[in-house]
XYZ file of N, CA and C in Angstrom:
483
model
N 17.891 8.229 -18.611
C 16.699 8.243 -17.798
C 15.474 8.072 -18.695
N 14.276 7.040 -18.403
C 13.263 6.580 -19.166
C 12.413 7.907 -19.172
N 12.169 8.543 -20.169
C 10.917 9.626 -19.822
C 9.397 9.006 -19.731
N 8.624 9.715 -18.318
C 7.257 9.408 -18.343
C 6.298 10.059 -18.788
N 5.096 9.061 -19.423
C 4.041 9.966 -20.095
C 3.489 10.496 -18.974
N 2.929 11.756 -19.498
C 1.649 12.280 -18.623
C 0.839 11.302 -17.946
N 0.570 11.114 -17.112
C -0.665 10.364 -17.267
C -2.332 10.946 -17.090
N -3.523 10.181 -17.506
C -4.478 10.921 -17.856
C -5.565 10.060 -17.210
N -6.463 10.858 -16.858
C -8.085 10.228 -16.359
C -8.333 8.657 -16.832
N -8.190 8.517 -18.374
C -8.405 7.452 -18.758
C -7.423 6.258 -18.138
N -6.011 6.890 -18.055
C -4.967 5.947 -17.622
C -5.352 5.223 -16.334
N -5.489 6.594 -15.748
C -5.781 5.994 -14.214
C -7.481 5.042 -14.385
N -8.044 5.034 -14.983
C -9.585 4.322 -15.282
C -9.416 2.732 -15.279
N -8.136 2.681 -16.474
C -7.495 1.479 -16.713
C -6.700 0.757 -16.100
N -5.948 1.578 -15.221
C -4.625 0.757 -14.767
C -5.917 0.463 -13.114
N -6.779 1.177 -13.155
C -7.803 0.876 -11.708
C -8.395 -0.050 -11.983
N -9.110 -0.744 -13.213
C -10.026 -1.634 -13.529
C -9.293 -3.269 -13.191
N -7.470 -2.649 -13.908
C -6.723 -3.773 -14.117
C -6.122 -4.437 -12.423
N -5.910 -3.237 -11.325
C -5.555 -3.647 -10.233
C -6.677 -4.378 -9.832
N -7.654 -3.786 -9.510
C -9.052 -4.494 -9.192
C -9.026 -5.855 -9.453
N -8.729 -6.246 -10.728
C -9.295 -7.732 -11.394
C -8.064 -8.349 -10.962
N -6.909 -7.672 -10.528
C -5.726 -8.557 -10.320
C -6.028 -8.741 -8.538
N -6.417 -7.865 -8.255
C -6.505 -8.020 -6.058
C -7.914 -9.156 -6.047
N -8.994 -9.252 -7.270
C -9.554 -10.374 -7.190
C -9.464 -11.802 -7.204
N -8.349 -11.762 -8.192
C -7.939 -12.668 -8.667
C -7.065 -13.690 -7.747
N -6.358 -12.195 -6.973
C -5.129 -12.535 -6.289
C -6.027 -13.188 -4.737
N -7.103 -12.298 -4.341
C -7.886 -12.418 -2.994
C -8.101 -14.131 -3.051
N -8.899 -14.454 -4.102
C -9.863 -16.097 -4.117
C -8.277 -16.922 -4.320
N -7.257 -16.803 -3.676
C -5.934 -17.532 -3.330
C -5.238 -17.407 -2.360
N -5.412 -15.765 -2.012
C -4.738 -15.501 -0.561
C -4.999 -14.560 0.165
N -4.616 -14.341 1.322
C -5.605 -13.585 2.088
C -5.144 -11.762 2.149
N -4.147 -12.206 1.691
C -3.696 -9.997 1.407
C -3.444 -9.637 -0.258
N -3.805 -8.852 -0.647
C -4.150 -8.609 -1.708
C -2.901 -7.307 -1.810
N -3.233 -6.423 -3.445
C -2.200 -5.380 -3.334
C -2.279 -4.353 -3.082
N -1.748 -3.209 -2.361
C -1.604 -2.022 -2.178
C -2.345 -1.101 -3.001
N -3.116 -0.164 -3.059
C -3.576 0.709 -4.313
C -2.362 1.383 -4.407
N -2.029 1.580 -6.142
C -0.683 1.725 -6.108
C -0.762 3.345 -6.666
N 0.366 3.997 -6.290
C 0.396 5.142 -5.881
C 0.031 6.052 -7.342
N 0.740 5.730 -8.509
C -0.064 5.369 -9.757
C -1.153 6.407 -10.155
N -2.184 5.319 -9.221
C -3.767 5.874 -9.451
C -3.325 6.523 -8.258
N -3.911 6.689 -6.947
C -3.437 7.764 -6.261
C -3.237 9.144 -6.288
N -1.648 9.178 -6.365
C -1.042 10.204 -6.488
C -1.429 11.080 -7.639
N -1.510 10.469 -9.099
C -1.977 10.902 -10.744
C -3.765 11.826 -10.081
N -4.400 10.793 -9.665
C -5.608 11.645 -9.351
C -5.899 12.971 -8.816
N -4.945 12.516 -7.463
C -4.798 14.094 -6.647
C -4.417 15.124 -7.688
N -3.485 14.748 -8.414
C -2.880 15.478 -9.319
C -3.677 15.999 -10.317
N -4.125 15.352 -10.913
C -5.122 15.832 -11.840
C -6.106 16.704 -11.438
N -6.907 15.965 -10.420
C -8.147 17.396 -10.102
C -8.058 18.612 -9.419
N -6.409 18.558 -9.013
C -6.001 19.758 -8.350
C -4.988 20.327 -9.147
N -4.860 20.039 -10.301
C -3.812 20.959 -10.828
C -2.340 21.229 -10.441
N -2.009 19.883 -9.705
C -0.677 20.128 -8.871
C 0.116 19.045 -9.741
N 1.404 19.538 -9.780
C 2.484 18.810 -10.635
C 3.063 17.780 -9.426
N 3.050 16.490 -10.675
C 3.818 15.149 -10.149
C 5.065 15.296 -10.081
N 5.787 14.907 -8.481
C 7.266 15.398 -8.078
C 8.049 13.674 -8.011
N 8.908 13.832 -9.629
C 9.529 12.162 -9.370
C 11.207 12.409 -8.872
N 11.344 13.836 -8.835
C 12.915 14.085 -8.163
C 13.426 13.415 -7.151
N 14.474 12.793 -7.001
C 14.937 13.021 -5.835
C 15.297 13.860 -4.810
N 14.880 13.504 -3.433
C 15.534 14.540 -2.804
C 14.505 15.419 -1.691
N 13.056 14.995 -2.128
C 12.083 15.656 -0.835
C 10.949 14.512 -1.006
N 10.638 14.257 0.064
C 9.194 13.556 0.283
C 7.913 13.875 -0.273
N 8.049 14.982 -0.980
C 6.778 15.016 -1.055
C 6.505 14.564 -2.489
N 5.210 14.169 -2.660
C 4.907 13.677 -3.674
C 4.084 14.710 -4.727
N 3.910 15.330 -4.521
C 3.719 16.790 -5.673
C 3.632 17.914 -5.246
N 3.761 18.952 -5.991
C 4.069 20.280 -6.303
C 3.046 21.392 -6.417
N 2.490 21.998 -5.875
C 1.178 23.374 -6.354
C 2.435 24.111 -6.969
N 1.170 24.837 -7.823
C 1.704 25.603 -8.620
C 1.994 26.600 -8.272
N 2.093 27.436 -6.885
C 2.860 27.930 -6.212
C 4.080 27.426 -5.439
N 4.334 26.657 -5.027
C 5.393 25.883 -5.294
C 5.209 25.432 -3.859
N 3.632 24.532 -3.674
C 3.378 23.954 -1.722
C 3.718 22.529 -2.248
N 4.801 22.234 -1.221
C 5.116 20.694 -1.155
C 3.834 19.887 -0.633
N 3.345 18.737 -1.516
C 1.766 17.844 -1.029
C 2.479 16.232 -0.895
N 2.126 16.046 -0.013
C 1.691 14.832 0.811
C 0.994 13.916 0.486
N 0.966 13.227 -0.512
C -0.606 12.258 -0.744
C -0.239 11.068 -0.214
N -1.867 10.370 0.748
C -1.730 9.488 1.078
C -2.996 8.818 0.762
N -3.337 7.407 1.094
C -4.048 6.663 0.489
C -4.716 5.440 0.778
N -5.673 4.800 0.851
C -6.670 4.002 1.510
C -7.570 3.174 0.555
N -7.286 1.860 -0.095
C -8.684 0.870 -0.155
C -9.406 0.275 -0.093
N -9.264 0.745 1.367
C -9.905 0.100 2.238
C -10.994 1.526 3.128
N -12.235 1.453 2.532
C -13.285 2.255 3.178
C -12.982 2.910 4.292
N -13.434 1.503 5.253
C -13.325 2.078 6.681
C -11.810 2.299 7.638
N -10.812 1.652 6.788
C -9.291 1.809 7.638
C -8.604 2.184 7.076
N -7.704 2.717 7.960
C -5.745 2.974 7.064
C -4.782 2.625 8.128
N -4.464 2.634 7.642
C -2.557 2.925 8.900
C -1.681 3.494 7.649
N -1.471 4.832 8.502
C -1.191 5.855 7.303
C 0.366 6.177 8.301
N 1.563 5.955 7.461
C 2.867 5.679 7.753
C 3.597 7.327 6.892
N 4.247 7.903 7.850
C 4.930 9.310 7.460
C 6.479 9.287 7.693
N 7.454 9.415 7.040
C 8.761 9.193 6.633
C 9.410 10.354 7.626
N 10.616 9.459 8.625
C 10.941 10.683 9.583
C 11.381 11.814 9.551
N 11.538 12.218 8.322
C 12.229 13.468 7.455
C 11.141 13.921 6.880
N 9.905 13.772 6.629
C 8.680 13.887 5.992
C 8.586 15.885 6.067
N 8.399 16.444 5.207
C 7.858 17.983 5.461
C 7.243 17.719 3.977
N 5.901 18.593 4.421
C 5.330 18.588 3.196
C 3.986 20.139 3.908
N 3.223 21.099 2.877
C 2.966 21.674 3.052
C 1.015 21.575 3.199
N 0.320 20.644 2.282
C -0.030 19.923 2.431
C -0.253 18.723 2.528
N -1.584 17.868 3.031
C -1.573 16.505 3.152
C -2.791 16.314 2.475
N -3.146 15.391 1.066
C -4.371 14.779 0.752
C -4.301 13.435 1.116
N -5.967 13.069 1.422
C -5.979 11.625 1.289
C -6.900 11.175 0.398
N -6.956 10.018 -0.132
C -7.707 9.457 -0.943
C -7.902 8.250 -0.045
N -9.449 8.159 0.115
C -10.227 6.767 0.665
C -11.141 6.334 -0.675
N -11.094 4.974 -0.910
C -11.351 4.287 -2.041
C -12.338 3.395 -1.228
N -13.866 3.280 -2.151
C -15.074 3.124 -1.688
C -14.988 1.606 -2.817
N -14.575 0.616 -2.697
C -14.215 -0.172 -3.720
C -15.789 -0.735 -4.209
N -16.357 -0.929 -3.364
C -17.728 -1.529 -3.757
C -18.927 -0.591 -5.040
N -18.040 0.402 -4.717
C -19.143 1.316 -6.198
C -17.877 2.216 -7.084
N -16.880 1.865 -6.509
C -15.414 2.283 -7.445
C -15.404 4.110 -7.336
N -15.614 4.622 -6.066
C -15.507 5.846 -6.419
C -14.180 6.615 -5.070
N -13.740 7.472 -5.409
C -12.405 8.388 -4.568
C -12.744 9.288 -4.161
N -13.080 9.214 -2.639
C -13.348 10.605 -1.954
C -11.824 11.195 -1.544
N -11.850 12.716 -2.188
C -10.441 13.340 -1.946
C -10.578 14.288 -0.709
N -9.799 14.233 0.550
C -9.832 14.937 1.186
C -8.551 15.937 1.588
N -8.525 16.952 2.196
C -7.679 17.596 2.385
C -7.585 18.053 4.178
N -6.272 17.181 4.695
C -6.123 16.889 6.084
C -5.166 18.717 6.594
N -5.898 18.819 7.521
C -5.290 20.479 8.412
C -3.651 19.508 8.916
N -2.962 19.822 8.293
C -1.395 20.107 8.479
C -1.044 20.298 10.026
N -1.833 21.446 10.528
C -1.200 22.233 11.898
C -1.946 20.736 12.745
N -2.649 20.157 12.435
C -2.956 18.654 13.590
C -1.921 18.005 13.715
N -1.049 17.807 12.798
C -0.299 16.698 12.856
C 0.960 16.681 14.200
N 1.213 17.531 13.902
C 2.568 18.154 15.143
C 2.048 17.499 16.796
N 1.330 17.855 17.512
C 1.219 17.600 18.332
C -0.173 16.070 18.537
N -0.338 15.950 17.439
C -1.218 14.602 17.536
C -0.756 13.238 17.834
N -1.681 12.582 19.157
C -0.877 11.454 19.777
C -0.602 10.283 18.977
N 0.285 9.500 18.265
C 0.305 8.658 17.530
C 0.052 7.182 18.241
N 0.437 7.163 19.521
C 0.553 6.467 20.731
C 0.254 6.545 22.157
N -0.087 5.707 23.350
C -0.303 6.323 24.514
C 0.516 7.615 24.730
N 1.830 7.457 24.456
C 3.128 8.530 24.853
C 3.097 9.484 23.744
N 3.642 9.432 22.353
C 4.260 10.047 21.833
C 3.271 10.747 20.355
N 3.580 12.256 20.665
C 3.211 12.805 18.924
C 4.044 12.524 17.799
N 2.919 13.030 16.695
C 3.732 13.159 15.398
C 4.892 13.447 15.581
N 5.325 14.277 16.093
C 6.398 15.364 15.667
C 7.791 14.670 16.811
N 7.263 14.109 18.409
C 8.157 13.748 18.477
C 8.801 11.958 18.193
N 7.702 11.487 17.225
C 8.266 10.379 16.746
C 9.505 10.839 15.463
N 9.263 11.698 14.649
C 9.616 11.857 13.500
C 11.554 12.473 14.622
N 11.084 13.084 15.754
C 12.664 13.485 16.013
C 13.391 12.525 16.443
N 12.629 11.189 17.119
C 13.515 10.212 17.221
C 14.226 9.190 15.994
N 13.351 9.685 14.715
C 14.176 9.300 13.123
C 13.356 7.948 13.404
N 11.570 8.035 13.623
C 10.965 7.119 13.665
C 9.785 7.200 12.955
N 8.929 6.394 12.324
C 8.130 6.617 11.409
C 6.337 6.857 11.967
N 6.395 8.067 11.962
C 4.902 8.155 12.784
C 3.733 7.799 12.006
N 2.841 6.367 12.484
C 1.573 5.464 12.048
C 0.710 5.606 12.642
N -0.303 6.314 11.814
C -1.562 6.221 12.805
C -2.885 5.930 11.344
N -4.166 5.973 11.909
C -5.553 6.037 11.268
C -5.849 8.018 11.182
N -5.591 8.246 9.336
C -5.422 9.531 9.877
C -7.918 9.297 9.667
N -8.457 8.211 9.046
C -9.381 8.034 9.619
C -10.102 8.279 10.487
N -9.647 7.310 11.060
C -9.847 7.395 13.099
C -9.670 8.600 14.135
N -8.285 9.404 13.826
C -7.409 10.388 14.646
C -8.487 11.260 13.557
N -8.764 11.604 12.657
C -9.046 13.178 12.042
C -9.897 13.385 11.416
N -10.506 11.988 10.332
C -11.810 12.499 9.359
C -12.708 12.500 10.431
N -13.256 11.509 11.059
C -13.868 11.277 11.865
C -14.546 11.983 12.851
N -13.628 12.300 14.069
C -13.156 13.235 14.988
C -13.708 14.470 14.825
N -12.894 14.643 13.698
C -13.133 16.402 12.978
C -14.610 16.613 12.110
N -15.262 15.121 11.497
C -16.148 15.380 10.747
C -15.711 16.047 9.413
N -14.799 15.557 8.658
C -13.973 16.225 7.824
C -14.494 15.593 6.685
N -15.286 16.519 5.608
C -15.947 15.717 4.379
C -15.007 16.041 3.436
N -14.881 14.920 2.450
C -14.200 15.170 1.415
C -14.319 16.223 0.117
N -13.479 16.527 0.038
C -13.493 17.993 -1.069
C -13.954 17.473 -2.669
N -13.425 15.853 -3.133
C -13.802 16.091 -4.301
C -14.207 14.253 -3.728
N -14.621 14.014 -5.053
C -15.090 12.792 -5.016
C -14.863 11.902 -6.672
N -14.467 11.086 -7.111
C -14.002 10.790 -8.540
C -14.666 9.231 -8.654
N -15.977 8.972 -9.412
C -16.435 7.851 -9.733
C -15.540 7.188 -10.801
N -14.918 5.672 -10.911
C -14.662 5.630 -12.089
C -15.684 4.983 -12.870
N -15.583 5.220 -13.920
C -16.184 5.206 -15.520
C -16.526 3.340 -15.855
């Protein structure tokens, strides 16, 4: 098994500068560009919260508090949208999101109330909770459905350099 470095503020600075110039590069040719990759993401949440990166197999969640709360990170670079996709087995204890403000390069980190998700309509018909029992993947704007809605400001905010 390959061991991974830590990764660090600077990493994520770099490997952000380098996606950027590649989704530019890639944009003035075609019309969808790449994913912000989980990388920067996930490493960030991680970093300013002190929560350990989970590469195990075996649970969804994508990191660890140091009490041992399964976290959720999800992710947006696109300002104003998402379609934010949850795995039908998904449990996690919290949920962050990161919305990426690409035009001045900065990460508003927010932290989404958990107890919404369960009964929140994903569709005319159906909630979170009973998409995930039909072993179906519940998509919504957690945007639209919750920052919004709720007026939910972000907890941290990370300019890059």
């Amino acid at each position: 098994m390959k061991s991974v470095k830590k990764t660090t503020l600077q990493d994520i600075e770099l490997i952000y500068k380098l996606w950027k110039k590649l989704n530019s590069k890639i944009s003035s040719h075609y019309s969808r560009v790449i994913n912000l990759p989980e990388v920067i993401s996930e490493n960030l949440v991680c970093i300013l919260n002190n929560y350990e990166i989970h590469n195990s197999v075996g649970g969804s969640e994508d990191a660890i508090s140091k009490i041992g709360q399964k976290i959720q990170i999800k992710a947006t670079s696109n300002f104003n949208y998402d379609l934010t996709s949850f795995g039908p087995k998904s449990k996690f204890d919290i949920l962050e999101f990161v919305r990426l403000d690409k035009s001045n390069d900065t990460f508003y980190l927010y932290r989404i109330p958990v107890s919404m998700l369960a009964n929140l309509l994903v569709n005319k018909k159906q909630t979170f909770t009973q998409q995930q029992e039909q072993k179906r993947r519940p998509r919504f704007s957690i945007i639209k459905k919750i920052i919004i809605p709720l007026n939910i400001e972000p907890y941290a905010k990370y300019k890059i350099k």
